[in-house]
PDB file of C-alpha atoms in Angstrom:
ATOM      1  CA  UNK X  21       0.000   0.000   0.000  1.00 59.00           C
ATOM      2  CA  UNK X  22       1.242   3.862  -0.606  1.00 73.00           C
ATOM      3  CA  UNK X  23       2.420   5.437   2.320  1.00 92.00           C
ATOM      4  CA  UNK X  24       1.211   8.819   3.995  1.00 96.00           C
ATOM      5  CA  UNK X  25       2.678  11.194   1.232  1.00 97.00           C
ATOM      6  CA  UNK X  26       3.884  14.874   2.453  1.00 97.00           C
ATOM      7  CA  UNK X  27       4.899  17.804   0.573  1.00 97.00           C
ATOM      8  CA  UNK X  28       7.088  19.993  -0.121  1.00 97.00           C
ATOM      9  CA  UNK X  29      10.180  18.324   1.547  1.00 96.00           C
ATOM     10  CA  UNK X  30      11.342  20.830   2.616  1.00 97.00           C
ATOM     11  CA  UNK X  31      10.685  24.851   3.224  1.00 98.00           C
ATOM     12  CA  UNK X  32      12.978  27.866   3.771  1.00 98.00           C
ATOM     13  CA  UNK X  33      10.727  31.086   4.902  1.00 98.00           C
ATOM     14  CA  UNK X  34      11.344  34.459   6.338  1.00 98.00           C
ATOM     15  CA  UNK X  35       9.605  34.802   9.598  1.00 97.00           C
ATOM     16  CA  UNK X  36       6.316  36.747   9.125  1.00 97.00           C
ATOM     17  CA  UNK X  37       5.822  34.970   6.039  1.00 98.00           C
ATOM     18  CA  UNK X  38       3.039  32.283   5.728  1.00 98.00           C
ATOM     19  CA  UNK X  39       3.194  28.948   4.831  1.00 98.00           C
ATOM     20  CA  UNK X  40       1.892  25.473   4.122  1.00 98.00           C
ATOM     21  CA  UNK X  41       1.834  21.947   4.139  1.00 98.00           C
ATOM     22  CA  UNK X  42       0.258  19.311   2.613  1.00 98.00           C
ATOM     23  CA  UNK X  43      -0.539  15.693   3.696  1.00 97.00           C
ATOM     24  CA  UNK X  44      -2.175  12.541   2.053  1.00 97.00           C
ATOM     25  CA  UNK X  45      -2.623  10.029   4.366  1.00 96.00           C
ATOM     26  CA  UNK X  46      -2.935   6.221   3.560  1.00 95.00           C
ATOM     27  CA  UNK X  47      -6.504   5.212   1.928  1.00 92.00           C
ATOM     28  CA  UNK X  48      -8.863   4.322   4.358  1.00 91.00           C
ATOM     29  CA  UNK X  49      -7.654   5.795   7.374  1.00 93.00           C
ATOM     30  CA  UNK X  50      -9.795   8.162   9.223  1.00 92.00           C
ATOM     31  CA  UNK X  51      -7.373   9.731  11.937  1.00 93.00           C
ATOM     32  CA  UNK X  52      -4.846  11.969  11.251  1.00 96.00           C
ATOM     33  CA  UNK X  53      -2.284  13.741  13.182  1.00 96.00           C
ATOM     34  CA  UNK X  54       0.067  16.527  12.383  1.00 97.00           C
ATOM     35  CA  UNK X  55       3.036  16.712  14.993  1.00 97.00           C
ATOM     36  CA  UNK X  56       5.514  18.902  15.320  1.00 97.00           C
ATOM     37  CA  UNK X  57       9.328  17.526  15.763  1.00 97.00           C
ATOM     38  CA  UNK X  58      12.104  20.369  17.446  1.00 95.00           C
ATOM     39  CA  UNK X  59      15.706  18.730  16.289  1.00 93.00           C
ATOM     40  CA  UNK X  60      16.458  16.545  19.406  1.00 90.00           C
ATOM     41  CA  UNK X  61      13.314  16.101  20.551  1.00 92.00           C
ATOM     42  CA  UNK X  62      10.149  13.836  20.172  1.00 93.00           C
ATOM     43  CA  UNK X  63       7.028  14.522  18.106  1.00 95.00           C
ATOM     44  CA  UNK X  64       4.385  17.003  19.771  1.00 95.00           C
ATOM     45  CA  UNK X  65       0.917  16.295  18.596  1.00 94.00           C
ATOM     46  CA  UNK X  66      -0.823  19.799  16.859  1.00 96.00           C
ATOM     47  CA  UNK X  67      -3.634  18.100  16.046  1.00 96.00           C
ATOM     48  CA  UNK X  68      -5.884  15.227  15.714  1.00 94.00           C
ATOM     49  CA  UNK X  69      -8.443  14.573  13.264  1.00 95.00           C
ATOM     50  CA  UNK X  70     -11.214  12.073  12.860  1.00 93.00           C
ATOM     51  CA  UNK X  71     -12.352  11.928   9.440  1.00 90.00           C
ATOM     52  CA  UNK X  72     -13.134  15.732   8.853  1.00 86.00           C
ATOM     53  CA  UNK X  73     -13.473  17.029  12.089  1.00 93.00           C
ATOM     54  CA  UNK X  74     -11.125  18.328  15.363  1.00 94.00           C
ATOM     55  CA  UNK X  75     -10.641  15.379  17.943  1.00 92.00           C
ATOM     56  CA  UNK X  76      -7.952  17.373  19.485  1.00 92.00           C
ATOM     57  CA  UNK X  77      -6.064  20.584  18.644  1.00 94.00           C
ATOM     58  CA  UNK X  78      -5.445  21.212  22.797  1.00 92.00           C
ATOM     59  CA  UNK X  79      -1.532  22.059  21.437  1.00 92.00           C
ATOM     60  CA  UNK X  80      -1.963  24.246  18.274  1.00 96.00           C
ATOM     61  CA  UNK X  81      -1.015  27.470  18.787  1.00 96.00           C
ATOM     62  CA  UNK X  82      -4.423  29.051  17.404  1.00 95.00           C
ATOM     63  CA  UNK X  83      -3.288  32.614  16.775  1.00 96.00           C
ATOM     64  CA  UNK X  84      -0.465  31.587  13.720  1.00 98.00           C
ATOM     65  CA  UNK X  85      -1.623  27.416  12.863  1.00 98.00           C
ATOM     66  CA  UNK X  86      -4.423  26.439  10.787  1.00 98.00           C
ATOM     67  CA  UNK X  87      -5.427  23.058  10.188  1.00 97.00           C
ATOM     68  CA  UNK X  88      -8.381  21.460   7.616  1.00 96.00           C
ATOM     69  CA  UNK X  89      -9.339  18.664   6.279  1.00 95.00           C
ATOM     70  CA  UNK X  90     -12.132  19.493   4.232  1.00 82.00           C
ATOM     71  CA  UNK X  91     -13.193  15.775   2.258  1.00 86.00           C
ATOM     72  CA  UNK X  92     -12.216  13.781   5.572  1.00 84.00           C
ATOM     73  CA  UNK X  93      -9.131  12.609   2.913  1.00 92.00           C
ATOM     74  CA  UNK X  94      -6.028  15.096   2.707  1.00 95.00           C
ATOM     75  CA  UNK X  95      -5.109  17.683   4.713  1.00 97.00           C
ATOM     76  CA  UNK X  96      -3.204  20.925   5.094  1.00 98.00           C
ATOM     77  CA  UNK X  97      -1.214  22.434   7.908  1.00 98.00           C
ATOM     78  CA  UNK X  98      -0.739  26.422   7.303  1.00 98.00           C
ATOM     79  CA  UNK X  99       1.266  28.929   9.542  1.00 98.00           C
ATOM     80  CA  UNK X 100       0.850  32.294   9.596  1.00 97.00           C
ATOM     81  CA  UNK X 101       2.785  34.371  10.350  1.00 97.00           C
ATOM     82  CA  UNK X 102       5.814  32.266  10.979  1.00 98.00           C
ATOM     83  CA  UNK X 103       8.292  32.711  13.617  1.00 98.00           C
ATOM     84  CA  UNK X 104      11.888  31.433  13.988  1.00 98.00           C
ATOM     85  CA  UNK X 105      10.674  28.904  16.749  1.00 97.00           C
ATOM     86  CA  UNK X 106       8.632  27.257  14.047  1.00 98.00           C
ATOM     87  CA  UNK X 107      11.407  25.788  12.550  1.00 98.00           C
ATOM     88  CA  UNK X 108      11.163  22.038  12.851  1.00 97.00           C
ATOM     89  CA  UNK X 109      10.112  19.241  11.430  1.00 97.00           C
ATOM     90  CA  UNK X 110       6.597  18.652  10.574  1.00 98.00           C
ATOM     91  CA  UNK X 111       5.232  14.737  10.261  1.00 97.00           C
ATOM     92  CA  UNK X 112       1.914  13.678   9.461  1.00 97.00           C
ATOM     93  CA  UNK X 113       0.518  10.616  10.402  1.00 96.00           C
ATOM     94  CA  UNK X 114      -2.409   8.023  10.285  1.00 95.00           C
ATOM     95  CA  UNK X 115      -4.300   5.095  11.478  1.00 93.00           C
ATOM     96  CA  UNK X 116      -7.547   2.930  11.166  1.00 89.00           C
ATOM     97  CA  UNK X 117      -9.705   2.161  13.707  1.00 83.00           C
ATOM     98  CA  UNK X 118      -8.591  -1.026  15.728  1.00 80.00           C
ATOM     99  CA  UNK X 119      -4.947  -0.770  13.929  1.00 82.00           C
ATOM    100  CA  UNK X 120      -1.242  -1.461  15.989  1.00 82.00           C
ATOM    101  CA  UNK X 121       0.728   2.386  15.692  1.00 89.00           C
ATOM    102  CA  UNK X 122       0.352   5.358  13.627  1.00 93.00           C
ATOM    103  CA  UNK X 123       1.821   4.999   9.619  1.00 95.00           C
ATOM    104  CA  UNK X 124       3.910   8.160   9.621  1.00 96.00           C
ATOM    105  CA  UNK X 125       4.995  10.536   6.653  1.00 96.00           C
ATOM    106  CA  UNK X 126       8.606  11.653   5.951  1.00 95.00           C
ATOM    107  CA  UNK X 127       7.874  15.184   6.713  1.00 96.00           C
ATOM    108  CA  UNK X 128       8.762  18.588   5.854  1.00 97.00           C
ATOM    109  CA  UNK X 129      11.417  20.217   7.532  1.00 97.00           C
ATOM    110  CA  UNK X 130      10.636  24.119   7.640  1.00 98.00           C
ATOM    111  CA  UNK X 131      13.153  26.597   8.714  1.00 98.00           C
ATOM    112  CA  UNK X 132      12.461  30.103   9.246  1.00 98.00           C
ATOM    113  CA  UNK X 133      15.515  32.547   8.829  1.00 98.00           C
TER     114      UNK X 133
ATOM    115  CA  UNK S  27       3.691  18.147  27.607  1.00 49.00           C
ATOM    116  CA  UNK S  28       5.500  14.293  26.659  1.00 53.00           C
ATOM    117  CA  UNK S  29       4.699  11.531  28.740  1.00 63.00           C
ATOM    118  CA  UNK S  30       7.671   8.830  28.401  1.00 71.00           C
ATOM    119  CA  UNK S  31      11.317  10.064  28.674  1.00 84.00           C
ATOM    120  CA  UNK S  32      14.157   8.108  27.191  1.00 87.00           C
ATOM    121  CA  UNK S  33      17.244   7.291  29.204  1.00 89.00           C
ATOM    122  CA  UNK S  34      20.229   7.192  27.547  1.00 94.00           C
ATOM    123  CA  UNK S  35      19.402  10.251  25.124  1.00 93.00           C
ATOM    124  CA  UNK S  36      22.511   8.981  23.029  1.00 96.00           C
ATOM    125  CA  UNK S  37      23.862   5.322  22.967  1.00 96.00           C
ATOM    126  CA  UNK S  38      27.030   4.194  20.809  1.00 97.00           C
ATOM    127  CA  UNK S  39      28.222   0.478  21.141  1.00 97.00           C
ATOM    128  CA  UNK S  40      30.041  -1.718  18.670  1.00 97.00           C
ATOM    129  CA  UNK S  41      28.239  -3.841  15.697  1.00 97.00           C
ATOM    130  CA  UNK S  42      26.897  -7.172  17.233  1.00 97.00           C
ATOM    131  CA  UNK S  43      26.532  -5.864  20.683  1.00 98.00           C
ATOM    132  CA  UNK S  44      22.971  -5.650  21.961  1.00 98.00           C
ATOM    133  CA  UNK S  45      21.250  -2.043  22.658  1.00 97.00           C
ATOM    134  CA  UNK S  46      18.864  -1.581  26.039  1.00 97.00           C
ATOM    135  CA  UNK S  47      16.867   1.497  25.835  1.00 97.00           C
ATOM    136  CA  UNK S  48      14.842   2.319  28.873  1.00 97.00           C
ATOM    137  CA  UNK S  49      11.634   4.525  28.918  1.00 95.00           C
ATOM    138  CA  UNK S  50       9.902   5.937  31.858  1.00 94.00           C
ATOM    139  CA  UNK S  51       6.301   7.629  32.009  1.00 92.00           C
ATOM    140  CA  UNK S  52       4.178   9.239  34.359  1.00 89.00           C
ATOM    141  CA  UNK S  53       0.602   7.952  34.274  1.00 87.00           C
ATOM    142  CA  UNK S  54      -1.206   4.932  34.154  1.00 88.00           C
ATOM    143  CA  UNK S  55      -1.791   3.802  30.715  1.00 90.00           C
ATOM    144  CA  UNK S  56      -3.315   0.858  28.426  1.00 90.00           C
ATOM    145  CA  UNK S  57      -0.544   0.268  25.849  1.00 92.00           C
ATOM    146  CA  UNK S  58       3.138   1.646  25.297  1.00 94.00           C
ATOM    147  CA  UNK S  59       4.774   1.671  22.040  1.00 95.00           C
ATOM    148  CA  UNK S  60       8.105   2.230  20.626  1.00 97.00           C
ATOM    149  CA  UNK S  61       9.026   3.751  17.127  1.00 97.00           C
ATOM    150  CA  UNK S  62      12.278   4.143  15.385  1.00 97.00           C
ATOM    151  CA  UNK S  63      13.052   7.399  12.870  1.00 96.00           C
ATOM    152  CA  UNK S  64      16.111   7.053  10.806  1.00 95.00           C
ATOM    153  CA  UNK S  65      17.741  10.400  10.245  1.00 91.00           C
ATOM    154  CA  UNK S  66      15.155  12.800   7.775  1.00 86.00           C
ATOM    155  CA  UNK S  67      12.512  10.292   7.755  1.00 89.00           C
ATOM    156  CA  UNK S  68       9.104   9.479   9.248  1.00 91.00           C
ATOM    157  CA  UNK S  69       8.869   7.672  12.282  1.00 95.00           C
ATOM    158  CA  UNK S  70       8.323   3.588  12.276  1.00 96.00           C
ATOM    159  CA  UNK S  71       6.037   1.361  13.934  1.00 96.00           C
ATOM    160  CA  UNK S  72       8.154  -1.144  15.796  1.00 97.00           C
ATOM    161  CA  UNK S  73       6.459  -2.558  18.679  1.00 96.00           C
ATOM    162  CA  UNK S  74       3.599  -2.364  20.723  1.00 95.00           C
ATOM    163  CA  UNK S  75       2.888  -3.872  24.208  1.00 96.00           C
ATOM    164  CA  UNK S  76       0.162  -3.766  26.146  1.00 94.00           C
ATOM    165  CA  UNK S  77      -0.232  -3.055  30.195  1.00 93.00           C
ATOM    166  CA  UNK S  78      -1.492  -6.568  31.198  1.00 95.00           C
ATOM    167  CA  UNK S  79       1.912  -7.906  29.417  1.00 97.00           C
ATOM    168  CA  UNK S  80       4.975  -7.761  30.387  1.00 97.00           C
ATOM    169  CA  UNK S  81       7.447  -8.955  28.124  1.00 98.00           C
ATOM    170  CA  UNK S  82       7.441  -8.711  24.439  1.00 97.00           C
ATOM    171  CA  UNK S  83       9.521  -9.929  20.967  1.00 97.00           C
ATOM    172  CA  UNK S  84       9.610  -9.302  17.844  1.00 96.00           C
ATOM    173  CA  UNK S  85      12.499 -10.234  15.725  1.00 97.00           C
ATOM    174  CA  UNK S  86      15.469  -9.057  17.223  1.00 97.00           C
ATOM    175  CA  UNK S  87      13.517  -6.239  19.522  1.00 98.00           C
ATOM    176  CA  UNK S  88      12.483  -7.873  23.184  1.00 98.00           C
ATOM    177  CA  UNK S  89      10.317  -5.139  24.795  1.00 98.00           C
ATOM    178  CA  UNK S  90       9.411  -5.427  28.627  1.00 98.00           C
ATOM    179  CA  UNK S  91       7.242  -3.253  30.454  1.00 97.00           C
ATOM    180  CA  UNK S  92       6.718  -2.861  34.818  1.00 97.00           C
ATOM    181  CA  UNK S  93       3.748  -0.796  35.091  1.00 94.00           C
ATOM    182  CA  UNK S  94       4.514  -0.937  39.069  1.00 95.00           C
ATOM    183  CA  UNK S  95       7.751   1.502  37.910  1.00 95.00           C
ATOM    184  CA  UNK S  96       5.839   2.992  34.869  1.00 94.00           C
ATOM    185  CA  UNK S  97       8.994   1.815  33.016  1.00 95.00           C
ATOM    186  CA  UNK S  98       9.503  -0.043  29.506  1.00 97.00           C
ATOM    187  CA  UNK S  99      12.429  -1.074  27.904  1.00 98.00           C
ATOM    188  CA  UNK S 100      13.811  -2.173  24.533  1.00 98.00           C
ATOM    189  CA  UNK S 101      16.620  -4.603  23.774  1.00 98.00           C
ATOM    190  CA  UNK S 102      18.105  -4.823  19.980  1.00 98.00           C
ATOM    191  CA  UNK S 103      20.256  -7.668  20.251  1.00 98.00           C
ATOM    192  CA  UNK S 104      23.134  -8.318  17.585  1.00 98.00           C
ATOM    193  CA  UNK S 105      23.323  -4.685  16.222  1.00 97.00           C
ATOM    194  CA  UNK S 106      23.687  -3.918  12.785  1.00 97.00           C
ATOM    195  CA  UNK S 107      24.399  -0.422  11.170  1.00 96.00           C
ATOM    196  CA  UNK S 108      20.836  -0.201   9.745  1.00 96.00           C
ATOM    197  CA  UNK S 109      20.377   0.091  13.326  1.00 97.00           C
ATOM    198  CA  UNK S 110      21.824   3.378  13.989  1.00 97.00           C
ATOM    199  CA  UNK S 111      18.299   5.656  14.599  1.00 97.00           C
ATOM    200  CA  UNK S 112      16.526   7.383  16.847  1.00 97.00           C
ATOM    201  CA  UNK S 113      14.107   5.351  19.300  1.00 97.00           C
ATOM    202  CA  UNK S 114      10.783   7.033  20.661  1.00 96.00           C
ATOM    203  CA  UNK S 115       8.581   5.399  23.128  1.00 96.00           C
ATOM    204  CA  UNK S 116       5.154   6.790  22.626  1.00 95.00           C
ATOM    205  CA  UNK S 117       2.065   5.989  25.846  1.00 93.00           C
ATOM    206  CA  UNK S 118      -1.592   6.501  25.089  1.00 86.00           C
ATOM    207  CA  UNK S 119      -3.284   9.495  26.581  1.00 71.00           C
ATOM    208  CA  UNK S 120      -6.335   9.133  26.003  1.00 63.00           C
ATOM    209  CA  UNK S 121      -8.756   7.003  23.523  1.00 59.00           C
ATOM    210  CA  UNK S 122      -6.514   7.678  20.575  1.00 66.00           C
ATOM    211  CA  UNK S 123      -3.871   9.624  21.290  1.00 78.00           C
ATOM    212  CA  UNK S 124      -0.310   9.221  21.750  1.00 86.00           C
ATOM    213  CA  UNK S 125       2.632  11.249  23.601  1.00 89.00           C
ATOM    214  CA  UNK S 126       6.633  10.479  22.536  1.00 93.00           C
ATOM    215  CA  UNK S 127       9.339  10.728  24.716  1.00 92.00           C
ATOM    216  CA  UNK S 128      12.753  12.841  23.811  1.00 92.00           C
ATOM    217  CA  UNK S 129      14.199   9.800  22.144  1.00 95.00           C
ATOM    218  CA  UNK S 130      17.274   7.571  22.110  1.00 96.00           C
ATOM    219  CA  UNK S 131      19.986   8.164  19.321  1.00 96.00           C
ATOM    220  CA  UNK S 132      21.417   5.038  18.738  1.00 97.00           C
ATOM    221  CA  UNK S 133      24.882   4.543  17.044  1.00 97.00           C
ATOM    222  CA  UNK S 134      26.218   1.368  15.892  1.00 97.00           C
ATOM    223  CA  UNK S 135      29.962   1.367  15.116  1.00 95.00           C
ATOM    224  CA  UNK S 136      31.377  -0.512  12.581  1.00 91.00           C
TER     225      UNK S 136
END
């Protein structure tokens, strides 16, 4: 089966400027997650979604990230306006219902000069 | 917030030798799971083990887990280079969600 497909790679901003990122997660799975990975450290779950809706965005910083996914299928991760901290590496992942672990995308790694 | 935290944060032995990773968390959970990322890539499903078990394999990975300690650990025995990653443990919080640790980086020398 395909994997969870993310693009672009990779993404060199000035800070203030917007951005965003696409994901297209493996067919079939309704939950998707976008973390965000800080070199050296683990993955911090943005947010969570269950077919087209929120499950959890408790960690998205609301006033720059915007997340969607409008047809329950792909999704998009925006920020806006971007700030040097937001440089990192951003993964998206899903799952089916009843499934072992989370199928995880390379990611795009965004730095913001 | 994470939940698990990885101890060592970087391990370096020679090819062959076997690699224990320890992971320790703070609340009661139902399953604990460990993923590997190799340098720029995604993250990778290794191994999951549930709280009413408490020792796990899989190939060459053993996994135990002491919910008394909130502790886990993973063994890699014989090491090869392709082994040289990072190594996450990740606890449920809640129905469907997961929290990683900070991750062991794993070296294998030649």
């Amino acid at each position: 089966e395909a994997g969870v497909a993310q693009s672009p790679r990779y993404k060199i901003i000035e800070k203030r400027q917007s951005v965003a990122f696409w994901c297209n997660p493996i067919s079939g799975h309704a939950t998707l997650y976008w973390y965000q990975q800080i070199l050296g450290q683990g993955p911090k779950l943005l947010i969570q979604f269950q077919n087209n809706g929120v499950v959890d965005d408790s960690q998205l910083p609301k006033d720059r990230f915007s997340a969607e996914r409008l047809k329950g299928v792909d999704s998009t991760l925006k920020i806006q306006p971007a700030k040097l901290e937001d440089s990192a590496v951003y993964l998206c992942a899903s799952s089916a219902p009843g499934a072992v672990g989370y199928t995880f995308g390379s990611g795009t790694r965004l730095t913001v000069v | 917030s994470q939940q698990g935290e990885e101890d060592p944060q970087a391990l370096s032995i020679q090819e062959g030798e076997n690699a224990t990773m320890n992971c320790s968390y703070k609340t009661s959970i139902n399953n604990l799971q460990w993923y590997r990322q190799n340098s720029g890539r995604g993250l990778v499903h290794l191994i999951l083990i549930r709280s009413n078990e408490r020792e796990k394999h899989s190939g060459r990975l053993r996994v135990t887990l002491d919910t008394s300690k909130k502790s886990s650990s993973l063994l890699i025995t014989a090491s090869r280079a392709a082994d040289t990653a990072s190594y996450f443990c990740a606890t449920d919080e809640g129905a469907s969600k997961i929290i990683f640790g900070s991750g062991t980086r794993l070296s294998i020398r030649p």
